[in-house]
XYZ file of C-alpha atoms in Angstrom:
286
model
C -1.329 2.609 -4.227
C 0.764 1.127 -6.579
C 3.191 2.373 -8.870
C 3.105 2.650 -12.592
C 5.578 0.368 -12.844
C 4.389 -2.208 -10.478
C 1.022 -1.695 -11.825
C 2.671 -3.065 -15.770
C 4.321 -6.010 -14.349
C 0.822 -7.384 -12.134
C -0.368 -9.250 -15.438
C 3.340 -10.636 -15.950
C 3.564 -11.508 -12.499
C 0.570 -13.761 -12.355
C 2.006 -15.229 -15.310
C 4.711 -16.161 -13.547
C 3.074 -18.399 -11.232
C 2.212 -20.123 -14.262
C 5.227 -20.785 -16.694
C 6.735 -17.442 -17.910
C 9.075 -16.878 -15.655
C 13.355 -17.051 -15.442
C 14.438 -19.291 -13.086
C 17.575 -19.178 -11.289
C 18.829 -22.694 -9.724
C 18.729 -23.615 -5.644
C 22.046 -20.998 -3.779
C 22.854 -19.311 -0.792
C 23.380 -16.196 -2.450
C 22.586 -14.558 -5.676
C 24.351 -11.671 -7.865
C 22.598 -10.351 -10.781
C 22.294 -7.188 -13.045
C 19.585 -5.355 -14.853
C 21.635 -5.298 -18.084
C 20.847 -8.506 -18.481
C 16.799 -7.261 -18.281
C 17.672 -4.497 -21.060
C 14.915 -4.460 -23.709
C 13.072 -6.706 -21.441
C 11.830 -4.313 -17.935
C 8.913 -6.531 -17.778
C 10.995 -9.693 -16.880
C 10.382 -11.047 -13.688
C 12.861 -13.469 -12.511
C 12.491 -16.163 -9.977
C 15.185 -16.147 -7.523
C 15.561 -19.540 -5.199
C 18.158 -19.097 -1.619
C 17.685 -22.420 0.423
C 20.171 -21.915 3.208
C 20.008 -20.132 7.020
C 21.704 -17.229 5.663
C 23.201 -15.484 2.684
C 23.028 -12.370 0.720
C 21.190 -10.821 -2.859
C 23.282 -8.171 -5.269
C 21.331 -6.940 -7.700
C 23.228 -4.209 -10.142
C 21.829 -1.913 -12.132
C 17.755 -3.406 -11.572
C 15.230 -2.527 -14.114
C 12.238 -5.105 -13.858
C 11.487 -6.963 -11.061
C 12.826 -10.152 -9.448
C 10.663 -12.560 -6.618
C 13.210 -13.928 -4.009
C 11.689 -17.243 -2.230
C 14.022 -17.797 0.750
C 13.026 -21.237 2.074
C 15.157 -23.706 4.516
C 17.532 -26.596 2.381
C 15.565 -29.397 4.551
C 11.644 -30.056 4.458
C 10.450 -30.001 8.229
C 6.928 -29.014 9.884
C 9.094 -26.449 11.920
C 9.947 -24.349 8.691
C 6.667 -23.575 9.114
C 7.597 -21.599 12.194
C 10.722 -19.637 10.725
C 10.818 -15.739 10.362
C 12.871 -14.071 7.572
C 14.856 -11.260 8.469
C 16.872 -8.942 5.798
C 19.478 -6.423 6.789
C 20.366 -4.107 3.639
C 23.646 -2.412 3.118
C 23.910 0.881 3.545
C 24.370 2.165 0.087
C 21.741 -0.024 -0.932
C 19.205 1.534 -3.839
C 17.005 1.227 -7.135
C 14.231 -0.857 -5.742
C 10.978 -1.044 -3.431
C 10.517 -4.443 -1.665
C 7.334 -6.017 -1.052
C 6.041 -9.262 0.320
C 4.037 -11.304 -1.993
C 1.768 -14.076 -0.947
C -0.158 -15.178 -3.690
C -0.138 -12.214 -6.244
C -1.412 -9.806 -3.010
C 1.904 -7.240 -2.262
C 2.490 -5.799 0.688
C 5.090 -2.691 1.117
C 8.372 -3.638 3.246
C 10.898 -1.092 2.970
C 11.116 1.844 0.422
C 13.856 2.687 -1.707
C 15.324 5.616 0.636
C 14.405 3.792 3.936
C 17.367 1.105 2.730
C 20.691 3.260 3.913
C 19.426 3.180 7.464
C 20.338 -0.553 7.437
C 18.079 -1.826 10.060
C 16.913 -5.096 10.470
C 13.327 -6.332 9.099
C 11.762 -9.427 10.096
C 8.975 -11.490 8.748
C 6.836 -14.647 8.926
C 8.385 -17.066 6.294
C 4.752 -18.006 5.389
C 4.064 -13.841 4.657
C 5.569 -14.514 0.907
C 7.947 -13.968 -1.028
C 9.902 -10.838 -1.619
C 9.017 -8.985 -4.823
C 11.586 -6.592 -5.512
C 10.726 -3.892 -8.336
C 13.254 -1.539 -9.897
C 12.405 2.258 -8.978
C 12.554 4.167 -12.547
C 15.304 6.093 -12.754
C 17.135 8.021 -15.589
C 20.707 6.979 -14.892
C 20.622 3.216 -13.606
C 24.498 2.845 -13.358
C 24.894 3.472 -9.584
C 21.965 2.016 -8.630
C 22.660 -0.934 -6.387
C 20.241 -2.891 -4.115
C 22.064 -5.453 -1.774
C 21.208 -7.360 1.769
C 21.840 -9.936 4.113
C 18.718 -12.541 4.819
C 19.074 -15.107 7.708
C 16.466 -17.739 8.553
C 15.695 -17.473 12.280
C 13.217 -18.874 14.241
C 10.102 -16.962 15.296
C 10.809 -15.731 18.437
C 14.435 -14.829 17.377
C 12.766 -13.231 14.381
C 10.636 -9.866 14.736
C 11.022 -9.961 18.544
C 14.359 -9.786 18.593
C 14.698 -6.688 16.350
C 11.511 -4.919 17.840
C 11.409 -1.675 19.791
C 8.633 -3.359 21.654
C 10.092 -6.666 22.173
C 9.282 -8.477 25.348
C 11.794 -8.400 28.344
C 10.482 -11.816 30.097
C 12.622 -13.843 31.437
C 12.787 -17.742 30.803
C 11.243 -20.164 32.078
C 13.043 -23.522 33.356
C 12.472 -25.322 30.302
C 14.148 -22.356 27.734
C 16.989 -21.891 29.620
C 18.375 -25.369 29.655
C 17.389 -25.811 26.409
C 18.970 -22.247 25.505
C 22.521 -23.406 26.423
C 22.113 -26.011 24.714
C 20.774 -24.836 21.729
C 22.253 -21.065 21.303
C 24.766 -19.407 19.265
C 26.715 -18.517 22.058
C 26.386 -19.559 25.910
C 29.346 -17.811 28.190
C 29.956 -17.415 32.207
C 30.825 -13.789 32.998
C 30.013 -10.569 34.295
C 28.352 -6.777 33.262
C 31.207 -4.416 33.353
C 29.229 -1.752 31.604
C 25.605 -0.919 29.451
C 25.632 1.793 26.581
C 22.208 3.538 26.164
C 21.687 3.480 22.241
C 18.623 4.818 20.107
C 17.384 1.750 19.173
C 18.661 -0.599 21.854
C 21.072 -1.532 24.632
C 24.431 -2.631 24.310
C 25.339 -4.906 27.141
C 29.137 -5.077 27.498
C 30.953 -7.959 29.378
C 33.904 -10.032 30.446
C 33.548 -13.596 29.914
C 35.305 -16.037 32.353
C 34.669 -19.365 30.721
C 33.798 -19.747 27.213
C 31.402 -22.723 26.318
C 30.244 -21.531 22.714
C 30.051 -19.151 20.267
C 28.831 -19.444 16.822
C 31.002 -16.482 15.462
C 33.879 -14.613 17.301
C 31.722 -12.345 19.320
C 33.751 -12.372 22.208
C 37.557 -11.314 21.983
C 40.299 -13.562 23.493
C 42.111 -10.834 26.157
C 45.487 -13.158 25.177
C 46.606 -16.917 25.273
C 47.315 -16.507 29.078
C 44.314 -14.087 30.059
C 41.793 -17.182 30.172
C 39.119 -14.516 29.518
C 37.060 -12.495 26.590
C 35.259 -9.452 25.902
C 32.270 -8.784 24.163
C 29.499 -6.893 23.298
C 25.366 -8.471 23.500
C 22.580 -6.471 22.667
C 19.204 -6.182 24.098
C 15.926 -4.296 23.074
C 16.823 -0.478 25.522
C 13.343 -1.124 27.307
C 14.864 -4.500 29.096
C 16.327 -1.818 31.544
C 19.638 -3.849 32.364
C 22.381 -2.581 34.714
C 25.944 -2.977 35.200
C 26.518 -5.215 39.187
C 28.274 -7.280 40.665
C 27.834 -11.414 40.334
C 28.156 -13.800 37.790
C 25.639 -14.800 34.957
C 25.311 -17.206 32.470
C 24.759 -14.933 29.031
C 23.218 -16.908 25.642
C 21.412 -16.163 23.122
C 21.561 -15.419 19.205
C 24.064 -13.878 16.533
C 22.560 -12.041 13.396
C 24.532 -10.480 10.989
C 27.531 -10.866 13.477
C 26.156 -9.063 16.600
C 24.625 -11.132 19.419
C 21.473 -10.805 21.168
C 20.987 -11.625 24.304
C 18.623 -14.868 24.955
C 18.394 -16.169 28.639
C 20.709 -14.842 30.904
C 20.109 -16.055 34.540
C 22.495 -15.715 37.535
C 25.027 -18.498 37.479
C 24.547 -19.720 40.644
C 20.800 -20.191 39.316
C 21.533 -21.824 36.305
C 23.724 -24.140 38.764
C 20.383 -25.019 41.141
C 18.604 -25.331 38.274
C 20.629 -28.083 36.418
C 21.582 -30.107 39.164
C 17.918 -30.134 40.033
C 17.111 -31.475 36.428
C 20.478 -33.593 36.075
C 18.625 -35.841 39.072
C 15.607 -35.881 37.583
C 17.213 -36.357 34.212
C 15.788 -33.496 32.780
C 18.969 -32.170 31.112
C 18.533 -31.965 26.933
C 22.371 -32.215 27.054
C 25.601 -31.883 29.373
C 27.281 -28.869 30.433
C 30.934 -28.831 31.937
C 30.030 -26.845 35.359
C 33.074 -27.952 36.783
């Protein structure tokens, strides 16, 4: 059912598809305020982010504002990117909807934004129309996330209760070291039980990549790191002996785990393809 306020601004925001809109140039991130929407609560502004990742600050919102988070290059594989938003944990004022031509769909309510979790979505579900909740006193009202541009099966599945424990075939996991945000030799020294997943925590022996510093440096003369890697709680993952080969993903700073074979696997496995000359790229196994 929709709210009086989002009921007013329908007619404006078919308009908007039109001409009548505020436009705000190409960014990573955006920072705007309500105040500048005072007099005018009907204004809808367009909002353009064309990067992997960034953030939104919006102060004080009256109004509403239609985010369009899009990749900076033009490929047939944008087509296959899912949108995922993380908001901060004082984050308030507004509902946030997806909008695919004029038809809204509910995301996340005003009071469900201070859990902070993770939601994910189809890039080709819409936009995101963000309207101001009505309130008297507008002054510490806030609404503020994180967005990064992932692709599908890094998306939803990823953050999902029910997401799929499988492991990887061949094919993914040489193209996963190649391709990952982080791809490390080491062992599982412990797992943490969470609520909402697993946290996986290991040493790392040899470090190949990491996109952010997700794993700790134990000292110049250690030769070794520490980390932490998440994974969905229903992946059932213990603590043993041997050595794997951990890679996978980093969202908002945390890492996900990806393909994560026994070493000595991964070993057969690209020798195997190194004669055949398989390999999408070179790894150091030395």
């Amino acid at each position: 059912m929709l709210t009086p306020v989002l009921a007013s601004l329908l007619p404006l925001l078919l308009l908007c598809r039109i001409s009548f809109c505020q436009y705000s140039s190409d960014q990573c991130s955006w920072k705007g305020s309500g105040l500048t929407h005072e007099g005018h609560t009907r204004d809808v502004e367009q909002v353009y982010l064309r990067c992997s990742q960034g953030s939104l600050e919006w102060l004080y919102p009256t109004g509403a504002i239609i985010v369009n988070l899009r990749p900076n290059t033009v490929s047939p594989a944008a087509t296959r990117l899912s949108v995922c938003i993380k908001p901060s944990t004082d984050s308030s004022g507004t509902n946030v909807y997806l909008d695919r031509n004029g038809k809204l769909r509910l995301l996340l309510h005003e009071e469900d934004q201070a859990q902070s979790k993770v939601h994910c979505f189809s890039i080709q579900e819409g936009a995101l129309f963000i309207e101001a909740v009505p309130h008297l006193d507008i002054s510490r009202r806030i609404t503020a996330f994180q967005y990064e541009l992932v692709s599908d099966r890094l998306g939803a599945e990823a953050h999902s209760m029910g997401a799929p424990c499988q492991p990887c075939s061949d094919a993914e996991m040489l193209l996963a070291v190649c391709t990952n945000d982080f791809v490390a030799r080491g062992s599982i020294k412990k797992v943490e039980q969470e609520e909402e997943h697993s946290s996986v925590i290991v040493q790392i022996s040899r470090l190949y990549r990491q996109k952010t510093q997700v794993f700790v440096s134990g000292g110049v003369r250690a030769r070794s790191w520490t980390g932490r890697i998440k994974m969905p709680p229903q992946c059932g993952v213990k603590s043993g002996d041997g050595e794997f080969l951990f890679t996978g993903t980093v969202r908002f700073g945390e890492a996900w785990m990806g393909c994560a074979p026994r070493y000595k696997d991964f070993l057969r496995l690209y020798h195997e393809a190194q004669q055949q000359g398989n390999n999408p790229c070179h790894v150091d196994t030395d």
